[in-house]
């Protein structure tokens, strides 16, 4: 009879082990999925940050080229040779060009804002304000002989550089900060 109790106790311990193993196994699977998702998200964030920086550099360069003296001369020549209201046509061209320059950065900003983290979201907001400033400065006096307002353009470039620097600092901090292991609730 003592042998049967030993078998019964051994079987009971095994059964309890199986029952305890189910929640432990589920916890391990959830934890592993969470870790893999964080790794994937971190990679996506880094790609989005780099894409935004590339788009930003291109955008600022194109805004500067749009109001470059050579481009202004070309625009004024087009106004003089345009049949009808050349200034209105010039204003339309400048508006369309400004929108075309801004669009890639707006898309990249949305992607970064979607992925986070919060410190980078704040820096993205500064970039969005600077992008609006670049557009407004370029459009100031558009459709008139005083275009472009070089003072406004210079201020917007300075604001754009400050926003870019803040974004770089935020990205550097987000990238260099290791994720902290902590208990997360699902």
Short mmCIF file of C-alpha atoms in Angstrom, two decimals:
data_model
loop_
_atom_site.label_atom_id
_atom_site.label_comp_id
_atom_site.label_asym_id
_atom_site.label_seq_id
_atom_site.Cartn_x
_atom_site.Cartn_y
_atom_site.Cartn_z
CA UNK A 1 0.00 0.00 0.00
CA UNK A 2 2.91 2.34 0.74
CA UNK A 3 4.10 1.92 -2.84
CA UNK A 4 0.70 3.03 -4.13
CA UNK A 5 0.81 6.17 -2.01
CA UNK A 6 4.26 6.96 -3.42
CA UNK A 7 2.93 6.58 -6.94
CA UNK A 8 -0.14 8.65 -6.11
CA UNK A 9 1.96 11.45 -4.55
CA UNK A 10 4.39 11.42 -7.49
CA UNK A 11 1.47 11.59 -9.96
CA UNK A 12 -0.14 14.40 -7.94
CA UNK A 13 3.07 16.41 -7.96
CA UNK A 14 3.37 15.87 -11.72
CA UNK A 15 -0.25 16.96 -12.24
CA UNK A 16 0.28 20.11 -10.14
CA UNK A 17 3.45 20.82 -12.12
CA UNK A 18 1.51 20.59 -15.38
CA UNK A 19 -1.19 22.91 -14.05
CA UNK A 20 1.42 25.41 -12.82
CA UNK A 21 3.32 25.16 -16.11
CA UNK A 22 0.38 26.40 -18.17
CA UNK A 23 0.28 29.97 -16.77
CA UNK A 24 4.08 30.13 -16.64
CA UNK A 25 4.24 29.10 -20.30
CA UNK A 26 1.63 31.67 -21.24
CA UNK A 27 3.52 34.37 -19.35
CA UNK A 28 6.73 33.43 -21.16
CA UNK A 29 5.03 33.61 -24.56
CA UNK A 30 3.48 37.03 -23.78
CA UNK A 31 6.78 38.32 -22.44
CA UNK A 32 8.68 37.11 -25.51
CA UNK A 33 6.09 38.67 -27.82
CA UNK A 34 6.37 41.96 -25.94
CA UNK A 35 10.17 41.93 -26.18
CA UNK A 36 10.11 41.15 -29.90
CA UNK A 37 7.54 43.89 -30.51
CA UNK A 38 9.71 46.41 -28.64
CA UNK A 39 12.73 45.41 -30.73
CA UNK A 40 10.72 45.73 -33.95
CA UNK A 41 9.31 49.11 -32.87
CA UNK A 42 12.76 50.40 -31.98
CA UNK A 43 14.04 49.46 -35.44
CA UNK A 44 11.04 51.11 -37.11
CA UNK A 45 11.59 54.25 -35.05
CA UNK A 46 15.22 54.47 -36.05
CA UNK A 47 14.35 54.04 -39.74
CA UNK A 48 11.64 56.70 -39.47
CA UNK A 49 14.01 59.12 -37.73
CA UNK A 50 16.61 58.72 -40.46
CA UNK A 51 14.00 59.09 -43.22
CA UNK A 52 12.73 62.29 -41.59
CA UNK A 53 16.23 63.72 -41.30
CA UNK A 54 16.90 62.95 -44.97
CA UNK A 55 13.60 64.53 -46.01
CA UNK A 56 14.26 67.53 -43.78
CA UNK A 57 17.71 68.24 -45.21
CA UNK A 58 16.33 67.97 -48.75
CA UNK A 59 13.37 70.21 -47.88
CA UNK A 60 15.45 73.01 -46.37
CA UNK A 61 17.87 72.87 -49.30
CA UNK A 62 14.96 73.11 -51.78
CA UNK A 63 13.42 76.03 -49.90
CA UNK A 64 16.77 77.83 -50.01
CA UNK A 65 17.13 77.10 -53.71
CA UNK A 66 13.56 78.33 -54.35
CA UNK A 67 14.48 81.82 -53.16
CA UNK A 68 18.03 81.79 -54.49
CA UNK A 69 18.85 84.87 -56.59
CA UNK A 70 19.12 82.80 -59.77
CA UNK A 71 15.66 81.30 -59.22
CA UNK A 72 14.23 84.74 -58.42
CA UNK A 73 15.65 86.03 -61.70
CA UNK A 74 14.08 83.13 -63.59
CA UNK A 75 10.73 83.74 -61.87
CA UNK A 76 10.81 87.46 -62.70
CA UNK A 77 11.66 86.63 -66.32
CA UNK A 78 8.69 84.25 -66.46
CA UNK A 79 6.45 87.02 -65.10
CA UNK A 80 7.61 89.43 -67.81
CA UNK A 81 7.11 86.95 -70.64
CA UNK A 82 3.81 85.47 -69.41
CA UNK A 83 0.77 86.51 -71.43
CA UNK A 84 -1.81 88.01 -69.10
CA UNK A 85 -1.25 88.44 -65.36
CA UNK A 86 2.28 87.15 -64.88
CA UNK A 87 2.31 87.89 -61.15
CA UNK A 88 -0.74 85.73 -60.53
CA UNK A 89 0.85 82.88 -62.49
CA UNK A 90 4.05 83.40 -60.49
CA UNK A 91 2.15 83.22 -57.21
CA UNK A 92 0.48 79.98 -58.29
CA UNK A 93 3.83 78.45 -59.28
CA UNK A 94 5.39 79.44 -55.95
CA UNK A 95 2.44 78.02 -53.97
CA UNK A 96 2.54 74.73 -55.90
CA UNK A 97 6.32 74.46 -55.53
CA UNK A 98 6.10 75.16 -51.79
CA UNK A 99 3.47 72.44 -51.36
CA UNK A 100 5.58 69.98 -53.35
CA UNK A 101 8.63 70.71 -51.18
CA UNK A 102 6.69 70.35 -47.92
CA UNK A 103 4.78 67.13 -48.67
CA UNK A 104 7.61 64.57 -48.17
CA UNK A 105 8.51 66.09 -44.82
CA UNK A 106 4.88 66.11 -43.70
CA UNK A 107 4.62 62.41 -44.52
CA UNK A 108 7.85 61.64 -42.65
CA UNK A 109 6.69 63.70 -39.65
CA UNK A 110 3.46 61.72 -39.48
CA UNK A 111 5.36 58.42 -39.54
CA UNK A 112 7.67 59.50 -36.72
CA UNK A 113 4.73 60.82 -34.70
CA UNK A 114 2.97 57.49 -35.17
CA UNK A 115 5.92 55.48 -33.85
CA UNK A 116 7.09 57.73 -30.98
CA UNK A 117 8.63 57.81 -28.40
CA UNK A 118 7.22 60.85 -26.63
CA UNK A 119 10.52 62.76 -26.42
CA UNK A 120 10.81 62.53 -30.22
CA UNK A 121 7.14 63.53 -30.65
CA UNK A 122 7.88 66.83 -28.94
CA UNK A 123 10.84 67.46 -31.23
CA UNK A 124 8.63 66.56 -34.21
CA UNK A 125 6.22 69.28 -33.17
CA UNK A 126 9.07 71.78 -33.34
CA UNK A 127 9.97 70.53 -36.82
CA UNK A 128 6.35 70.90 -37.91
CA UNK A 129 6.30 74.51 -36.69
CA UNK A 130 9.59 75.18 -38.48
CA UNK A 131 8.21 73.63 -41.68
CA UNK A 132 5.22 75.95 -41.50
CA UNK A 133 7.62 78.85 -40.98
CA UNK A 134 9.65 77.84 -44.04
CA UNK A 135 6.52 77.66 -46.16
CA UNK A 136 5.15 80.97 -44.94
CA UNK A 137 8.46 82.77 -45.40
CA UNK A 138 8.76 81.45 -48.95
CA UNK A 139 5.19 82.47 -49.77
CA UNK A 140 5.55 85.93 -48.23
CA UNK A 141 5.32 88.54 -51.01
CA UNK A 142 4.70 85.77 -53.57
CA UNK A 143 3.07 87.14 -56.68
CA UNK A 144 4.75 90.52 -56.35
CA UNK A 145 8.01 92.19 -57.37
CA UNK A 146 9.29 92.22 -53.76
CA UNK A 147 9.34 88.41 -53.56
CA UNK A 148 11.14 86.85 -51.72
CA UNK A 149 11.35 88.43 -48.29
CA UNK A 150 14.95 87.48 -47.56
CA UNK A 151 14.78 88.56 -43.91
CA UNK A 152 11.80 86.28 -43.23
CA UNK A 153 13.49 83.46 -45.13
CA UNK A 154 16.69 83.79 -43.08
CA UNK A 155 14.69 83.73 -39.82
CA UNK A 156 12.85 80.61 -40.98
CA UNK A 157 16.14 78.88 -41.88
CA UNK A 158 17.51 79.68 -38.44
CA UNK A 159 14.34 78.29 -36.83
CA UNK A 160 14.59 75.20 -39.04
CA UNK A 161 18.18 74.59 -37.97
CA UNK A 162 17.26 74.96 -34.28
CA UNK A 163 14.37 72.50 -34.71
CA UNK A 164 16.64 70.04 -36.51
CA UNK A 165 19.19 70.25 -33.71
CA UNK A 166 16.47 69.62 -31.09
CA UNK A 167 15.20 66.65 -33.11
CA UNK A 168 18.71 65.18 -33.34
CA UNK A 169 19.17 65.50 -29.57
CA UNK A 170 15.82 63.81 -28.93
CA UNK A 171 16.63 60.98 -31.37
CA UNK A 172 20.06 60.50 -29.85
CA UNK A 173 18.57 60.27 -26.37
CA UNK A 174 15.83 57.87 -27.49
CA UNK A 175 18.28 55.68 -29.39
CA UNK A 176 20.97 55.57 -26.75
CA UNK A 177 18.62 54.86 -23.87
CA UNK A 178 18.29 51.13 -23.37
CA UNK A 179 14.82 49.78 -22.70
CA UNK A 180 14.23 49.15 -19.01
CA UNK A 181 13.08 45.71 -17.97
CA UNK A 182 9.91 46.09 -15.96
CA UNK A 183 6.71 44.28 -15.37
CA UNK A 184 4.13 45.27 -17.94
CA UNK A 185 0.46 44.57 -17.74
CA UNK A 186 -1.42 43.42 -20.80
#
